[in-house]
mmCIF file of C-alpha atoms in Angstrom:
data_model
loop_
_atom_site.group_PDB
_atom_site.id
_atom_site.type_symbol
_atom_site.label_atom_id
_atom_site.label_comp_id
_atom_site.label_asym_id
_atom_site.label_seq_id
_atom_site.Cartn_x
_atom_site.Cartn_y
_atom_site.Cartn_z
ATOM 1 C CA MET A 1 6.688 24.969 57.329
ATOM 2 C CA THR A 2 6.477 25.827 53.655
ATOM 3 C CA SER A 3 7.509 23.040 51.308
ATOM 4 C CA ARG A 4 10.636 23.532 49.266
ATOM 5 C CA ARG A 5 8.868 22.241 46.157
ATOM 6 C CA SER A 6 7.876 25.772 45.094
ATOM 7 C CA ALA A 7 11.436 27.016 45.528
ATOM 8 C CA LEU A 8 12.778 24.176 43.412
ATOM 9 C CA ALA A 9 10.152 24.904 40.759
ATOM 10 C CA ARG A 10 11.308 28.511 40.626
ATOM 11 C CA LEU A 11 14.902 27.327 40.325
ATOM 12 C CA GLY A 12 13.911 25.074 37.446
ATOM 13 C CA ALA A 13 12.215 27.999 35.725
ATOM 14 C CA VAL A 14 15.362 30.089 36.071
ATOM 15 C CA ALA A 15 17.451 27.243 34.682
ATOM 16 C CA GLY A 16 15.045 27.037 31.748
ATOM 17 C CA THR A 17 15.690 30.684 30.891
ATOM 18 C CA LEU A 18 19.420 29.912 30.857
ATOM 19 C CA GLY A 19 19.006 27.022 28.469
ATOM 20 C CA LEU A 20 19.765 23.340 28.968
ATOM 21 C CA SER A 21 23.483 23.950 29.419
ATOM 22 C CA GLY A 22 22.806 26.128 32.471
ATOM 23 C CA CYS A 23 20.619 23.441 34.005
ATOM 24 C CA ALA A 24 23.236 20.780 33.378
ATOM 25 C CA GLN A 25 25.892 22.962 35.000
ATOM 26 C CA PHE A 26 23.756 23.316 38.147
ATOM 27 C CA LEU A 27 23.088 19.598 38.445
ATOM 28 C CA GLY A 28 26.682 18.760 37.696
ATOM 29 C CA SER A 29 27.831 20.786 40.690
ATOM 30 C CA ALA A 30 25.972 18.467 43.057
ATOM 31 C CA SER A 31 27.691 15.354 44.368
ATOM 32 C CA THR A 32 26.316 11.959 43.516
ATOM 33 C CA SER A 33 24.996 9.697 46.236
ATOM 34 C CA GLY A 34 27.221 6.680 45.753
ATOM 35 C CA THR A 35 24.289 4.976 43.979
ATOM 36 C CA ASP A 36 23.305 5.138 40.316
ATOM 37 C CA LEU A 37 20.783 7.898 41.078
ATOM 38 C CA PRO A 38 21.054 11.341 39.479
ATOM 39 C CA PRO A 39 22.870 13.958 41.576
ATOM 40 C CA ASN A 40 20.979 15.186 44.625
ATOM 41 C CA PRO A 41 18.970 18.218 43.443
ATOM 42 C CA HIS A 42 19.154 19.724 46.950
ATOM 43 C CA ALA A 43 22.911 19.358 47.382
ATOM 44 C CA ASP A 44 23.882 22.924 46.572
ATOM 45 C CA ALA A 45 21.596 24.241 49.329
ATOM 46 C CA LEU A 46 22.903 21.808 51.960
ATOM 47 C CA PRO A 47 26.256 21.249 53.676
ATOM 48 C CA THR A 48 28.264 18.222 52.583
ATOM 49 C CA ARG A 49 28.729 17.336 56.231
ATOM 50 C CA GLN A 50 25.482 15.952 57.600
ATOM 51 C CA PHE A 51 26.224 17.305 61.084
ATOM 52 C CA ALA A 52 27.059 20.856 59.946
ATOM 53 C CA GLN A 53 24.595 23.280 61.525
ATOM 54 C CA ASN A 54 26.520 26.150 63.043
ATOM 55 C CA GLN A 55 26.256 28.527 60.094
ATOM 56 C CA HIS A 56 22.492 27.973 60.024
ATOM 57 C CA LEU A 57 21.735 28.602 63.726
ATOM 58 C CA ARG A 58 20.630 31.708 65.542
ATOM 59 C CA THR A 59 23.101 33.096 68.089
ATOM 60 C CA ASP A 60 22.695 34.843 71.420
ATOM 61 C CA ASP A 61 24.199 38.214 72.309
ATOM 62 C CA ALA A 62 27.555 36.570 73.077
ATOM 63 C CA GLY A 63 27.697 34.751 69.740
ATOM 64 C CA ASN A 64 26.838 31.314 71.123
ATOM 65 C CA ASP A 65 24.855 29.031 68.829
ATOM 66 C CA MET A 66 21.251 28.454 69.870
ATOM 67 C CA GLN A 67 20.519 24.856 68.953
ATOM 68 C CA ALA A 68 17.150 23.471 67.889
ATOM 69 C CA ARG A 69 14.840 23.055 70.866
ATOM 70 C CA TYR A 70 13.373 19.584 70.212
ATOM 71 C CA ARG A 71 15.129 16.311 69.348
ATOM 72 C CA ARG A 72 14.216 12.773 68.347
ATOM 73 C CA LEU A 73 16.571 9.827 67.891
ATOM 74 C CA LEU A 74 15.296 6.862 65.883
ATOM 75 C CA PHE A 75 17.558 3.855 66.389
ATOM 76 C CA LEU A 76 17.182 1.535 63.416
ATOM 77 C CA THR A 77 17.517 -2.141 62.528
ATOM 78 C CA LEU A 78 17.848 -3.286 58.921
ATOM 79 C CA ASP A 79 14.930 -5.352 57.648
ATOM 80 C CA VAL A 80 16.588 -6.133 54.314
ATOM 81 C CA GLU A 81 19.986 -7.255 53.177
ATOM 82 C CA PRO A 82 22.344 -4.405 52.271
ATOM 83 C CA SER A 83 22.168 -3.861 48.511
ATOM 84 C CA ALA A 84 22.290 -1.198 45.826
ATOM 85 C CA SER A 85 18.492 -1.298 45.674
ATOM 86 C CA ALA A 86 18.193 -0.660 49.411
ATOM 87 C CA ALA A 87 20.741 2.149 49.136
ATOM 88 C CA ARG A 88 18.630 3.827 46.455
ATOM 89 C CA THR A 89 15.558 3.617 48.695
ATOM 90 C CA VAL A 90 17.417 5.194 51.599
ATOM 91 C CA GLU A 91 18.861 7.978 49.466
ATOM 92 C CA ARG A 92 15.480 8.750 47.911
ATOM 93 C CA GLY A 93 13.861 8.789 51.332
ATOM 94 C CA MET A 94 16.425 11.232 52.687
ATOM 95 C CA ARG A 95 15.996 13.460 49.649
ATOM 96 C CA THR A 96 12.271 13.567 50.360
ATOM 97 C CA VAL A 97 13.006 14.846 53.872
ATOM 98 C CA GLU A 98 15.333 17.472 52.393
ATOM 99 C CA ALA A 99 12.650 18.582 49.960
ATOM 100 C CA ALA A 100 10.078 18.917 52.731
ATOM 101 C CA TYR A 101 11.961 21.161 55.164
ATOM 102 C CA ASP A 102 14.601 23.872 55.018
ATOM 103 C CA TRP A 103 17.971 23.244 56.659
ATOM 104 C CA ARG A 104 17.474 25.408 59.735
ATOM 105 C CA ALA A 105 16.137 25.114 63.261
ATOM 106 C CA GLU A 106 12.691 26.324 62.233
ATOM 107 C CA GLY A 107 12.721 23.617 59.565
ATOM 108 C CA LEU A 108 14.663 20.421 60.202
ATOM 109 C CA PHE A 109 18.209 19.235 60.803
ATOM 110 C CA HIS A 110 18.780 15.527 60.256
ATOM 111 C CA VAL A 111 21.654 13.054 60.374
ATOM 112 C CA LEU A 112 21.710 9.437 59.202
ATOM 113 C CA ALA A 113 24.558 7.601 60.935
ATOM 114 C CA TRP A 114 25.607 3.951 60.742
ATOM 115 C CA GLY A 115 26.346 1.737 63.713
ATOM 116 C CA THR A 116 28.583 -1.151 64.601
ATOM 117 C CA ASP A 117 25.915 -3.767 63.810
ATOM 118 C CA TYR A 118 25.771 -2.547 60.222
ATOM 119 C CA PHE A 119 29.515 -2.704 59.691
ATOM 120 C CA ARG A 120 29.630 -6.151 61.297
ATOM 121 C CA ARG A 121 26.738 -7.225 59.056
ATOM 122 C CA ILE A 122 28.725 -6.363 55.909
ATOM 123 C CA GLY A 123 31.946 -7.827 57.337
ATOM 124 C CA LYS A 124 33.777 -4.498 57.580
ATOM 125 C CA LEU A 125 33.700 -3.496 61.245
ATOM 126 C CA GLY A 126 37.487 -3.756 61.328
ATOM 127 C CA ALA A 127 37.722 -1.267 58.464
ATOM 128 C CA ALA A 128 35.198 1.176 59.931
ATOM 129 C CA PRO A 129 36.224 4.317 61.847
ATOM 130 C CA ILE A 130 34.189 3.155 64.863
ATOM 131 C CA SER A 131 34.340 0.249 67.290
ATOM 132 C CA THR A 132 31.994 -1.343 69.800
ATOM 133 C CA PRO A 133 31.165 0.825 72.849
ATOM 134 C CA GLN A 134 33.117 0.427 76.066
ATOM 135 C CA VAL A 135 32.623 0.813 79.802
ATOM 136 C CA ILE A 136 34.709 3.870 80.692
ATOM 137 C CA SER A 137 33.844 4.509 84.357
ATOM 138 C CA ARG A 138 34.150 2.394 87.486
ATOM 139 C CA THR A 139 30.882 3.822 88.794
ATOM 140 C CA ASP A 140 28.636 2.914 85.853
ATOM 141 C CA ASN A 141 27.536 -0.353 84.292
ATOM 142 C CA PRO A 142 25.848 0.781 81.067
ATOM 143 C CA ASP A 143 24.223 -1.356 78.430
ATOM 144 C CA LEU A 144 26.615 -1.455 75.482
ATOM 145 C CA LEU A 145 24.204 -1.145 72.576
ATOM 146 C CA GLU A 146 24.764 -1.803 68.885
ATOM 147 C CA PHE A 147 22.464 -0.734 66.070
ATOM 148 C CA ASP A 148 22.489 -0.697 62.301
ATOM 149 C CA ALA A 149 21.789 3.018 62.120
ATOM 150 C CA VAL A 150 20.322 6.051 63.845
ATOM 151 C CA LEU A 151 18.309 8.905 62.351
ATOM 152 C CA ILE A 152 18.704 12.144 64.328
ATOM 153 C CA LEU A 153 15.968 14.748 63.914
ATOM 154 C CA GLU A 154 16.157 18.280 65.342
ATOM 155 C CA SER A 155 13.719 21.176 65.033
ATOM 156 C CA ASP A 156 12.191 24.092 66.882
ATOM 157 C CA VAL A 157 8.814 22.689 65.780
ATOM 158 C CA PRO A 158 8.145 19.378 67.603
ATOM 159 C CA SER A 159 5.306 18.349 65.297
ATOM 160 C CA GLN A 160 7.761 18.156 62.420
ATOM 161 C CA LEU A 161 9.742 15.429 64.183
ATOM 162 C CA THR A 162 6.552 13.404 64.553
ATOM 163 C CA ALA A 163 5.634 14.064 60.940
ATOM 164 C CA VAL A 164 8.959 12.702 59.670
ATOM 165 C CA GLU A 165 8.724 9.589 61.838
ATOM 166 C CA ASN A 166 5.161 8.885 60.746
ATOM 167 C CA ALA A 167 5.805 9.523 57.058
ATOM 168 C CA MET A 168 9.029 7.544 56.867
ATOM 169 C CA PHE A 169 8.104 4.635 59.137
ATOM 170 C CA GLY A 170 4.322 4.694 59.325
ATOM 171 C CA SER A 171 1.548 5.823 57.095
ATOM 172 C CA GLY A 172 3.665 7.322 54.305
ATOM 173 C CA GLY A 173 1.477 9.617 52.220
ATOM 174 C CA THR A 174 3.015 13.069 52.120
ATOM 175 C CA LEU A 175 5.523 14.977 54.209
ATOM 176 C CA ASN A 176 4.841 18.710 54.317
ATOM 177 C CA GLY A 177 3.386 18.454 50.827
ATOM 178 C CA GLU A 178 6.085 16.149 49.441
ATOM 179 C CA PRO A 179 4.935 12.687 48.293
ATOM 180 C CA VAL A 180 6.652 9.904 50.221
ATOM 181 C CA GLU A 181 7.292 7.313 47.531
ATOM 182 C CA HIS A 182 10.351 5.688 49.113
ATOM 183 C CA PRO A 183 9.876 5.517 52.899
ATOM 184 C CA LEU A 184 12.816 4.507 55.062
ATOM 185 C CA GLY A 185 10.498 1.912 56.596
ATOM 186 C CA ASP A 186 10.941 -0.148 53.425
ATOM 187 C CA VAL A 187 14.516 -0.779 54.577
ATOM 188 C CA PHE A 188 14.567 -0.235 58.361
ATOM 189 C CA ARG A 189 12.374 -0.835 61.360
ATOM 190 C CA ILE A 190 12.585 1.338 64.462
ATOM 191 C CA ALA A 191 14.290 -0.441 67.348
ATOM 192 C CA GLU A 192 14.115 2.399 69.866
ATOM 193 C CA VAL A 193 12.981 6.028 70.037
ATOM 194 C CA ARG A 194 14.499 8.679 72.294
ATOM 195 C CA THR A 195 13.188 12.188 72.680
ATOM 196 C CA GLY A 196 14.200 15.410 74.386
ATOM 197 C CA PHE A 197 14.546 19.169 74.429
ATOM 198 C CA LEU A 198 16.930 22.020 75.157
ATOM 199 C CA GLY A 199 16.441 25.689 75.947
ATOM 200 C CA GLU A 200 14.912 28.140 78.385
ATOM 201 C CA GLY A 201 11.451 27.236 79.627
ATOM 202 C CA LEU A 202 11.455 23.640 78.415
ATOM 203 C CA PRO A 203 13.122 21.978 81.450
ATOM 204 C CA ALA A 204 10.648 23.631 83.830
ATOM 205 C CA ARG A 205 7.774 22.557 81.592
ATOM 206 C CA HIS A 206 8.955 18.935 81.803
ATOM 207 C CA ALA A 207 10.045 18.874 85.457
ATOM 208 C CA ASP A 208 7.230 16.662 86.787
ATOM 209 C CA VAL A 209 9.309 13.482 86.632
ATOM 210 C CA GLU A 210 11.464 11.408 88.937
ATOM 211 C CA GLY A 211 14.805 12.994 89.748
ATOM 212 C CA ILE A 212 13.749 16.656 89.996
ATOM 213 C CA PRO A 213 12.401 18.184 93.237
ATOM 214 C CA ALA A 214 9.202 20.165 92.907
ATOM 215 C CA GLY A 215 9.675 23.853 92.214
ATOM 216 C CA ALA A 216 13.403 23.569 91.607
ATOM 217 C CA LEU A 217 13.446 24.961 88.073
ATOM 218 C CA SER A 218 12.613 28.413 86.801
ATOM 219 C CA GLN A 219 11.558 29.492 83.327
ATOM 220 C CA ASP A 220 15.086 30.836 82.798
ATOM 221 C CA ASP A 221 16.808 27.469 83.227
ATOM 222 C CA PRO A 222 17.981 25.991 79.894
ATOM 223 C CA THR A 223 18.790 22.543 81.368
ATOM 224 C CA PHE A 224 17.705 20.391 84.301
ATOM 225 C CA MET A 225 20.928 21.350 86.136
ATOM 226 C CA GLY A 226 20.226 25.020 85.551
ATOM 227 C CA PHE A 227 23.301 26.025 83.547
ATOM 228 C CA PHE A 228 23.787 26.969 79.904
ATOM 229 C CA SER A 229 26.323 24.502 78.489
ATOM 230 C CA ASP A 230 26.759 25.479 74.828
ATOM 231 C CA ARG A 231 29.279 28.301 75.007
ATOM 232 C CA GLN A 232 31.308 28.387 71.817
ATOM 233 C CA GLY A 233 34.631 28.191 73.614
ATOM 234 C CA THR A 234 33.683 24.915 75.284
ATOM 235 C CA GLN A 235 32.888 23.191 71.982
ATOM 236 C CA ALA A 236 35.121 21.762 69.293
ATOM 237 C CA SER A 237 34.560 23.299 65.879
ATOM 238 C CA GLU A 238 32.821 21.374 63.132
ATOM 239 C CA ASP A 239 36.065 21.519 61.162
ATOM 240 C CA PHE A 240 38.059 19.986 64.022
ATOM 241 C CA VAL A 241 35.771 16.964 64.423
ATOM 242 C CA THR A 242 35.687 16.229 60.670
ATOM 243 C CA ILE A 243 37.769 13.333 59.351
ATOM 244 C CA PRO A 244 40.140 15.191 57.017
ATOM 245 C CA ASP A 245 41.136 12.588 54.435
ATOM 246 C CA GLY A 246 40.918 8.997 53.288
ATOM 247 C CA ARG A 247 37.847 6.940 52.496
ATOM 248 C CA PHE A 248 35.877 8.514 55.380
ATOM 249 C CA ALA A 249 36.799 12.124 54.589
ATOM 250 C CA GLU A 250 34.192 14.778 55.450
ATOM 251 C CA GLY A 251 32.519 12.348 57.854
ATOM 252 C CA THR A 252 32.882 12.047 61.618
ATOM 253 C CA THR A 253 32.195 9.651 64.483
ATOM 254 C CA LEU A 254 29.238 9.873 66.852
ATOM 255 C CA HIS A 255 28.859 8.639 70.406
ATOM 256 C CA VAL A 256 25.407 8.448 72.006
ATOM 257 C CA SER A 257 24.882 7.894 75.734
ATOM 258 C CA HIS A 258 21.744 7.921 77.852
ATOM 259 C CA LEU A 259 22.337 9.378 81.313
ATOM 260 C CA THR A 260 19.744 9.518 84.081
ATOM 261 C CA GLN A 261 19.867 12.329 86.631
ATOM 262 C CA SER A 262 19.047 12.366 90.352
ATOM 263 C CA LEU A 263 18.923 16.050 91.246
ATOM 264 C CA ASP A 264 17.278 16.226 94.696
ATOM 265 C CA THR A 265 20.634 16.811 96.389
ATOM 266 C CA TRP A 266 21.771 19.051 93.539
ATOM 267 C CA TRP A 267 18.892 21.451 94.099
ATOM 268 C CA GLU A 268 18.062 20.957 97.786
ATOM 269 C CA GLY A 269 21.388 19.899 99.334
ATOM 270 C CA LEU A 270 23.663 22.442 97.619
ATOM 271 C CA ASP A 271 23.551 26.211 97.526
ATOM 272 C CA ASP A 272 24.339 28.270 94.433
ATOM 273 C CA ALA A 273 28.057 28.302 95.242
ATOM 274 C CA GLY A 274 28.126 24.525 95.650
ATOM 275 C CA ARG A 275 26.491 24.011 92.261
ATOM 276 C CA VAL A 276 28.872 26.463 90.563
ATOM 277 C CA ALA A 277 31.877 24.737 92.155
ATOM 278 C CA ARG A 278 30.800 21.324 90.902
ATOM 279 C CA MET A 279 29.749 22.389 87.429
ATOM 280 C CA PHE A 280 32.625 24.766 86.681
ATOM 281 C CA SER A 281 35.302 25.168 89.370
ATOM 282 C CA PRO A 282 35.491 26.140 93.069
ATOM 283 C CA GLU A 283 37.523 29.190 92.033
ATOM 284 C CA PHE A 284 34.269 30.817 90.842
ATOM 285 C CA GLU A 285 31.386 32.430 92.688
ATOM 286 C CA PRO A 286 27.796 32.581 91.381
ATOM 287 C CA SER A 287 28.351 36.291 90.720
ATOM 288 C CA ASP A 288 31.028 35.366 88.145
ATOM 289 C CA LEU A 289 28.607 33.578 85.833
ATOM 290 C CA PRO A 290 27.231 36.687 84.086
ATOM 291 C CA ASP A 291 30.791 37.387 82.929
ATOM 292 C CA PHE A 292 30.937 34.044 81.114
ATOM 293 C CA ALA A 293 30.120 35.095 77.559
ATOM 294 C CA ASP A 294 31.252 32.671 74.843
ATOM 295 C CA ASN A 295 33.660 30.707 77.049
ATOM 296 C CA VAL A 296 34.342 29.545 80.601
ATOM 297 C CA PRO A 297 37.793 30.566 81.871
ATOM 298 C CA PHE A 298 39.765 28.125 83.949
ATOM 299 C CA SER A 299 43.112 28.276 85.721
ATOM 300 C CA ASP A 300 44.286 24.728 84.932
ATOM 301 C CA ALA A 301 44.702 23.960 88.625
ATOM 302 C CA VAL A 302 42.443 20.969 89.251
ATOM 303 C CA ARG A 303 44.694 19.240 91.761
ATOM 304 C CA ASP A 304 45.342 22.482 93.635
ATOM 305 C CA HIS A 305 41.594 23.029 93.870
ATOM 306 C CA ALA A 306 41.103 19.507 95.206
ATOM 307 C CA SER A 307 43.619 20.160 97.977
ATOM 308 C CA GLU A 308 42.342 23.632 98.813
ATOM 309 C CA PHE A 309 38.562 23.262 98.419
ATOM 310 C CA ASP A 310 37.937 19.476 98.702
ATOM 311 C CA VAL A 311 35.870 19.679 95.508
ATOM 312 C CA VAL A 312 36.614 19.940 91.783
ATOM 313 C CA GLY A 313 34.477 21.125 88.894
ATOM 314 C CA HIS A 314 33.198 19.248 85.864
ATOM 315 C CA HIS A 315 34.352 21.885 83.393
ATOM 316 C CA GLU A 316 37.890 22.206 84.719
ATOM 317 C CA LYS A 317 38.375 18.424 84.589
ATOM 318 C CA VAL A 318 37.135 18.042 81.012
ATOM 319 C CA ALA A 319 39.277 20.990 79.906
ATOM 320 C CA GLN A 320 42.389 18.967 80.757
ATOM 321 C CA VAL A 321 42.181 17.135 77.409
ATOM 322 C CA ARG A 322 42.037 20.225 75.199
ATOM 323 C CA ARG A 323 44.549 20.451 72.363
ATOM 324 C CA ASP A 324 46.276 23.789 71.969
ATOM 325 C CA GLY A 325 43.579 25.214 74.201
ATOM 326 C CA GLU A 326 40.730 23.911 72.038
ATOM 327 C CA PRO A 327 38.090 21.279 72.980
ATOM 328 C CA ILE A 328 38.218 18.008 71.063
ATOM 329 C CA VAL A 329 34.543 16.966 71.017
ATOM 330 C CA LEU A 330 31.438 18.731 69.699
ATOM 331 C CA ARG A 331 28.513 18.129 72.056
ATOM 332 C CA ARG A 332 24.888 18.202 71.017
ATOM 333 C CA ASP A 333 23.396 16.845 74.235
ATOM 334 C CA PHE A 334 19.879 17.571 75.462
ATOM 335 C CA ASN A 335 17.568 16.817 78.367
ATOM 336 C CA THR A 336 14.972 14.068 78.330
ATOM 337 C CA THR A 337 12.134 12.647 80.394
ATOM 338 C CA ASP A 338 12.189 9.252 78.658
ATOM 339 C CA GLY A 339 11.130 6.580 81.135
ATOM 340 C CA ASN A 340 9.551 9.306 83.317
ATOM 341 C CA GLN A 341 13.043 10.031 84.656
ATOM 342 C CA ALA A 342 15.106 13.193 84.347
ATOM 343 C CA GLY A 343 18.065 12.580 82.114
ATOM 344 C CA VAL A 344 20.370 13.569 79.290
ATOM 345 C CA HIS A 345 20.852 12.096 75.870
ATOM 346 C CA PHE A 346 24.517 12.873 75.339
ATOM 347 C CA LEU A 347 25.577 13.143 71.704
ATOM 348 C CA SER A 348 29.163 13.970 70.847
ATOM 349 C CA PHE A 349 30.827 14.253 67.462
ATOM 350 C CA GLN A 350 34.577 13.729 67.259
ATOM 351 C CA ARG A 351 37.147 12.933 64.597
ATOM 352 C CA ARG A 352 38.096 9.742 66.427
ATOM 353 C CA LEU A 353 36.269 7.904 69.190
ATOM 354 C CA LYS A 354 39.398 7.995 71.320
ATOM 355 C CA HIS A 355 38.762 11.739 71.742
ATOM 356 C CA PHE A 356 35.432 11.000 73.413
ATOM 357 C CA ARG A 357 36.983 8.330 75.617
ATOM 358 C CA ALA A 358 39.770 10.690 76.685
ATOM 359 C CA THR A 359 37.198 13.351 77.536
ATOM 360 C CA ARG A 360 35.141 10.944 79.632
ATOM 361 C CA ARG A 361 38.241 9.670 81.462
ATOM 362 C CA ALA A 362 39.155 13.261 82.299
ATOM 363 C CA MET A 363 35.611 13.711 83.604
ATOM 364 C CA ASN A 364 36.108 10.677 85.879
ATOM 365 C CA GLY A 365 38.706 12.680 87.828
ATOM 366 C CA TRP A 366 40.317 9.629 89.391
ATOM 367 C CA TYR A 367 43.647 11.401 89.729
ATOM 368 C CA VAL A 368 42.332 14.013 92.199
ATOM 369 C CA ARG A 369 41.317 11.496 94.857
ATOM 370 C CA ASP A 370 44.909 11.477 96.119
ATOM 371 C CA ASP A 371 44.697 15.214 96.782
ATOM 372 C CA SER A 372 41.644 15.184 99.053
ATOM 373 C CA ASP A 373 40.070 12.596 101.319
ATOM 374 C CA SER A 374 36.700 14.254 100.620
ATOM 375 C CA ILE A 375 36.783 13.447 96.907
ATOM 376 C CA THR A 376 35.747 9.961 95.809
ATOM 377 C CA ASP A 377 34.837 8.463 92.451
ATOM 378 C CA ARG A 378 31.551 10.382 92.761
ATOM 379 C CA GLU A 379 31.421 12.636 95.843
ATOM 380 C CA ASN A 380 32.633 16.213 95.346
ATOM 381 C CA ASN A 381 33.889 15.142 91.925
ATOM 382 C CA GLY A 382 32.188 17.449 89.455
ATOM 383 C CA ILE A 383 28.679 16.305 88.553
ATOM 384 C CA LEU A 384 29.359 12.560 88.799
ATOM 385 C CA ASN A 385 27.292 12.132 91.961
ATOM 386 C CA PHE A 386 24.166 13.261 90.081
ATOM 387 C CA ILE A 387 24.292 11.166 86.901
ATOM 388 C CA ASP A 388 24.277 7.484 85.969
ATOM 389 C CA VAL A 389 25.126 6.196 82.508
ATOM 390 C CA GLN A 390 22.463 3.776 81.297
ATOM 391 C CA SER A 391 23.729 2.958 77.796
ATOM 392 C CA ARG A 392 26.348 3.715 75.156
ATOM 393 C CA ALA A 393 26.435 3.285 71.365
ATOM 394 C CA ASN A 394 28.793 4.345 68.563
ATOM 395 C CA PHE A 395 28.131 5.417 64.969
ATOM 396 C CA TYR A 396 29.857 6.718 61.856
ATOM 397 C CA VAL A 397 28.378 9.794 60.156
ATOM 398 C CA PRO A 398 29.178 9.742 56.414
ATOM 399 C CA PRO A 399 29.126 12.882 54.290
ATOM 400 C CA ARG A 400 25.777 13.594 52.703
ATOM 401 C CA ASP A 401 26.753 12.296 49.260
ATOM 402 C CA ARG A 402 27.777 8.893 50.694
ATOM 403 C CA ARG A 403 25.178 8.469 53.441
ATOM 404 C CA ALA A 404 23.455 5.361 52.025
ATOM 405 C CA PHE A 405 25.195 2.121 53.069
ATOM 406 C CA PRO A 406 28.837 3.239 53.457
ATOM 407 C CA LEU A 407 31.546 0.728 52.464
ATOM 408 C CA LEU A 408 28.985 -1.464 50.699
#
């Protein structure tokens, strides 16, 4: 990708023709970083909300956002004490990333979020908008993980994710032509790396792992379970998940789970109708799916379906916690083969973590077991029989201009 240095140079030349007052007006419109650094020179070209992507994504024929195809999560541990000096290093490092790549899928999306360990470290976990992760299902025993931070990287170009990791935590040098003078590795070390992908062709290309029967996936499948899951009507809006006011305004909360998938029965023990019933609702047939454009309709009759069909769908259960018909979490989940096992890294953004917990409890579907002897905590209960939650972690996503050491 072309470096943004040349574009910034052209902008500086234009400002020069306007005189110093024009240049000062441009810089003054950018928010400061919460440090004593000058305003971020890239701020006017970037959304204040670190997680805001929708206006910068391609869409399909139905208007659904087409997310970046490759992902990398770098879970971070602080190697230094929180300080103004460390905050300046982090902010400078993030500005280097912004200078290197455009804010789009062909360039790079990135989010720096702060975890429960960080807020506990500075003695302010009780004041933070997040809390320690919880066990939410009777059928899972996940590791409840806590980190200082996580850096989320997303791009259609996988080499760019590697380049950022290497430049910021390895050899330094340059990043797409930008000198790396303040690497994030001066402040953090990487505790864990997770990788993955999303989109047609990629699941089939990565299907040679445990949990997926041979030949199950086609080049048309966008996920390991075969279904497209990013219809606009099934996602909360970026506005809805944004904290509207107070000291955390324009930020949001982030939950990250690692789920492993065992899909032999999904692909070999169920027919198309059985998979549609468990993913969406037993009221649908496979022939209905082409009519799903930017939403999935549902009749709000989960318990009736349990009694009539002895199975309920994942989508119809989760839809029970909508507010005024609108979803309450924004998912950015993707498939993974980490550990040589089919899985999902589930990322959800929500205004409050209780919205994620309510969504997961609806997914549990415990209330429908009284309506059918065939439905258990896992069997015939949406997709629960095909996934296991391995870990959970929670983070706060500050706005871009306050992303370095919030509450410090």
